[in-house]
Short mmCIF file of C-alpha atoms in Angstrom, two decimals:
data_model
loop_
_atom_site.label_atom_id
_atom_site.label_comp_id
_atom_site.label_asym_id
_atom_site.label_seq_id
_atom_site.Cartn_x
_atom_site.Cartn_y
_atom_site.Cartn_z
CA MET A 193 0.00 0.05 0.02
CA LEU A 194 1.62 3.32 -1.10
CA ILE A 195 0.90 6.03 1.42
CA PRO A 196 2.15 9.58 0.82
CA HIS A 197 4.52 10.95 3.50
CA ASP A 198 2.06 13.55 4.88
CA THR A 199 -0.66 10.87 5.24
CA ARG A 200 1.81 8.49 7.01
CA THR A 201 2.82 11.31 9.31
CA ALA A 202 -0.82 12.09 10.11
CA LEU A 203 -1.53 8.36 10.74
CA ASP A 204 1.39 8.18 13.20
CA THR A 205 0.05 11.29 14.84
CA VAL A 206 -3.46 10.02 15.26
CA VAL A 207 -2.15 6.74 16.74
CA ASP A 208 0.21 8.53 19.16
CA LEU A 209 -2.71 10.87 20.15
CA MET A 210 -4.96 7.91 20.80
CA ASN A 211 -2.24 6.21 22.87
CA THR A 212 -2.18 9.18 25.26
CA ALA A 213 -5.59 8.15 26.59
CA PRO A 214 -5.77 6.70 30.08
CA GLU A 215 -6.55 3.07 29.26
CA GLY A 216 -5.40 -0.34 30.42
CA GLY A 217 -3.59 1.01 33.51
CA ARG A 218 -1.90 3.88 31.56
CA GLY A 219 -2.38 7.30 33.03
CA GLU A 220 -3.43 10.35 31.08
CA GLY A 221 -0.74 11.22 28.57
CA LEU A 222 -2.17 14.70 28.02
CA ASP A 223 -2.49 15.64 31.67
CA ASP A 224 -1.80 19.35 31.19
CA VAL A 225 -1.06 22.10 28.74
CA THR A 226 2.70 21.44 29.03
CA ALA A 227 2.09 17.86 27.84
CA LEU A 228 -0.01 19.22 24.96
CA TYR A 229 2.88 21.52 23.96
CA ALA A 230 5.30 18.49 24.14
CA PHE A 231 2.91 16.53 21.91
CA VAL A 232 2.64 19.35 19.39
CA GLU A 233 6.43 19.83 19.34
CA GLY A 234 7.18 16.11 19.19
CA HIS A 235 4.97 15.71 16.18
CA ARG A 236 6.14 18.90 14.44
CA ILE A 237 2.60 20.20 14.16
CA SER A 238 2.89 23.49 12.35
CA ASP A 239 0.89 26.74 12.75
CA VAL A 240 0.08 26.31 16.39
CA GLY A 241 0.02 29.39 18.54
CA ASP A 242 -0.43 29.71 22.22
CA LEU A 243 -2.20 26.75 23.88
CA GLY A 244 -4.50 26.78 26.85
CA GLU A 245 -6.87 24.61 28.88
CA ARG A 246 -9.59 24.89 26.25
CA ASP A 247 -7.19 23.55 23.63
CA LEU A 248 -6.36 20.64 25.91
CA GLN A 249 -9.98 19.73 26.37
CA ALA A 250 -10.66 20.13 22.63
CA VAL A 251 -7.72 17.79 21.77
CA ARG A 252 -8.95 15.22 24.25
CA ASP A 253 -12.35 15.32 22.57
CA VAL A 254 -10.84 14.84 19.14
CA ARG A 255 -8.85 11.92 20.60
CA ARG A 256 -12.07 10.29 21.88
CA ARG A 257 -13.64 10.73 18.39
CA PHE A 258 -10.61 9.09 16.73
CA THR A 259 -11.01 6.20 19.18
CA GLU A 260 -14.56 5.81 17.99
CA VAL A 261 -13.39 5.57 14.38
CA PHE A 262 -11.01 2.72 15.31
CA ALA A 263 -13.80 0.89 17.19
CA ALA A 264 -16.44 1.39 14.43
CA GLN A 265 -18.15 -1.89 13.52
CA ASP A 266 -18.18 -1.15 9.80
CA ALA A 267 -16.95 1.19 7.07
CA ARG A 268 -20.18 3.16 6.91
CA THR A 269 -20.03 3.97 10.59
CA ALA A 270 -16.31 4.91 10.36
CA ALA A 271 -17.07 7.12 7.39
CA GLY A 272 -19.77 8.98 9.16
CA LEU A 273 -17.53 9.56 12.16
CA ILE A 274 -14.71 10.76 9.98
CA ASN A 275 -17.03 12.97 8.02
CA GLN A 276 -18.25 14.62 11.26
CA LEU A 277 -14.74 15.22 12.50
CA VAL A 278 -13.47 16.73 9.25
CA ALA A 279 -16.56 18.91 8.74
CA ALA A 280 -16.49 20.27 12.26
CA ALA A 281 -12.83 21.20 11.79
CA GLY A 282 -13.69 23.56 8.87
CA THR A 283 -11.50 21.74 6.42
CA THR A 284 -9.77 24.00 3.91
CA PRO A 285 -7.37 21.99 1.73
CA GLN A 286 -4.27 23.91 0.69
CA LEU A 287 -0.89 23.01 -0.84
CA THR A 288 2.17 23.93 1.24
CA ASP A 289 5.94 23.28 1.19
CA HIS A 290 7.00 24.51 4.63
CA ASP A 291 9.90 23.64 6.84
CA GLY A 292 11.87 21.89 4.08
CA TYR A 293 9.19 19.40 3.15
CA ASP A 294 8.08 18.95 -0.49
CA TRP A 295 4.58 19.91 -1.55
CA HIS A 296 1.88 18.34 0.48
CA VAL A 297 -1.64 19.08 1.45
CA HIS A 298 -2.81 20.62 4.76
CA TYR A 299 -6.51 20.18 5.37
CA PHE A 300 -6.86 22.64 8.28
CA ALA A 301 -7.86 26.25 7.74
CA PRO A 302 -5.15 28.92 8.36
CA GLY A 303 -5.26 29.92 11.99
CA ALA A 304 -7.15 26.76 13.01
CA SER A 305 -6.94 25.54 16.59
CA VAL A 306 -4.68 22.55 17.32
CA ALA A 307 -7.80 20.44 17.82
CA ASP A 308 -9.17 21.44 14.40
CA HIS A 309 -5.68 20.94 12.83
CA LEU A 310 -5.62 17.34 14.22
CA ALA A 311 -9.19 16.62 13.29
CA ALA A 312 -8.70 17.84 9.74
CA ASP A 313 -5.26 16.39 8.89
CA CYS A 314 -5.62 13.17 10.85
CA GLY A 315 -9.28 12.72 9.80
CA MET A 316 -8.27 12.98 6.15
CA ALA A 317 -5.52 10.43 6.69
CA LEU A 318 -8.07 8.02 8.15
CA ALA A 319 -10.32 8.86 5.20
CA PHE A 320 -7.46 7.84 2.83
CA ILE A 321 -7.29 4.40 4.59
CA LEU A 322 -11.10 3.96 4.39
CA VAL A 323 -11.27 4.97 0.69
CA ALA A 324 -8.44 2.50 -0.09
CA GLY A 325 -10.63 -0.28 1.45
CA GLU A 326 -8.11 -0.83 4.22
CA ARG A 327 -10.16 0.01 7.33
CA GLU A 328 -9.09 -3.31 8.92
CA ARG A 329 -5.54 -1.88 9.17
CA LEU A 330 -6.80 0.37 12.05
CA ARG A 331 -6.15 -1.87 14.99
CA ARG A 332 -5.73 -2.30 18.64
CA CYS A 333 -2.91 -4.42 20.16
CA GLU A 334 -4.05 -7.96 20.90
CA ALA A 335 -1.91 -8.24 24.00
CA PRO A 336 -4.50 -8.66 26.87
CA ASP A 337 -2.89 -5.97 29.03
CA CYS A 338 -2.19 -3.43 26.29
CA GLY A 339 -4.82 -2.37 23.77
CA ARG A 340 -2.75 0.46 22.27
CA ALA A 341 -3.76 1.70 18.84
CA PHE A 342 -1.72 1.15 15.69
CA VAL A 343 -2.03 1.13 11.97
CA ASP A 344 -1.10 -2.26 10.46
CA LEU A 345 1.02 -1.37 7.39
CA SER A 346 2.41 -4.89 6.96
CA ARG A 347 2.09 -6.28 3.48
CA ASN A 348 -0.30 -9.02 4.44
CA ARG A 349 -2.17 -7.20 7.19
CA SER A 350 -0.94 -9.68 9.75
CA ARG A 351 0.39 -7.45 12.53
CA ARG A 352 -1.18 -8.27 15.88
CA TYR A 353 0.73 -6.18 18.40
CA CYS A 354 1.55 -2.51 18.73
CA ASP A 355 5.20 -3.50 19.12
CA SER A 356 6.48 -6.97 18.33
CA ARG A 357 9.53 -6.31 20.57
CA THR A 358 7.46 -5.67 23.65
CA CYS A 359 3.89 -6.97 23.57
CA GLY A 360 4.49 -9.59 20.91
CA ASN A 361 7.75 -10.91 22.38
CA ARG A 362 6.31 -10.92 25.91
CA LEU A 363 3.37 -13.07 24.82
CA HIS A 364 5.50 -15.43 22.76
CA VAL A 365 7.87 -15.92 25.75
CA ALA A 366 4.96 -16.58 28.09
CA ALA A 367 3.48 -19.14 25.66
CA TYR A 368 6.90 -20.83 25.32
CA ARG A 369 7.33 -21.07 29.05
CA ALA A 370 3.82 -22.48 29.40
CA ARG A 371 4.50 -25.17 26.79
CA ARG A 372 7.82 -26.03 28.56
CA LYS A 373 6.09 -26.33 31.87
CA GLU A 374 3.41 -28.51 30.32
CA ALA A 375 5.97 -30.72 28.65
CA ALA A 376 7.87 -31.09 31.88
CA GLY A 377 4.66 -32.31 33.58
CA GLY A 378 4.25 -29.19 35.62
CA GLY A 379 0.78 -28.48 34.03
#
């Protein structure tokens, strides 16, 4: 699946945003405005001015809505949720080549809030996945104690864990130890 750089960046951003949610024993990753600034800076989100408590709450709301897209039972439901997100953000597509990047499309309006910026750009990235018929690539980690979001970009859509070196490896080691214990008669 060929994904343009800006779409891939937006997909990474939406996944990282979703994974700031307090779930599965993880605390709130966006617990204050300082954390929001760090998220914005870490993801090189452009055209963001001063941030405040309202921005933090709005970004948390967008995060919740992205979570609903990932949890949607079918493409029609996911499409409706994406349409709502993108429309509410006042999407205004424009070509740009800022900060040393080649031409790419920004979907947020000039001067948009950080929440609208995320809703528009990340929402359009999710729309790209849906239009390509690849909604099943929007996944949650199958490790019982994890549940982090990820986009499965493997060739055969077979990725099961958010990180094969942590969640995947941990479960494989546990299964191996259980088999050894069973074989040794300790079962």
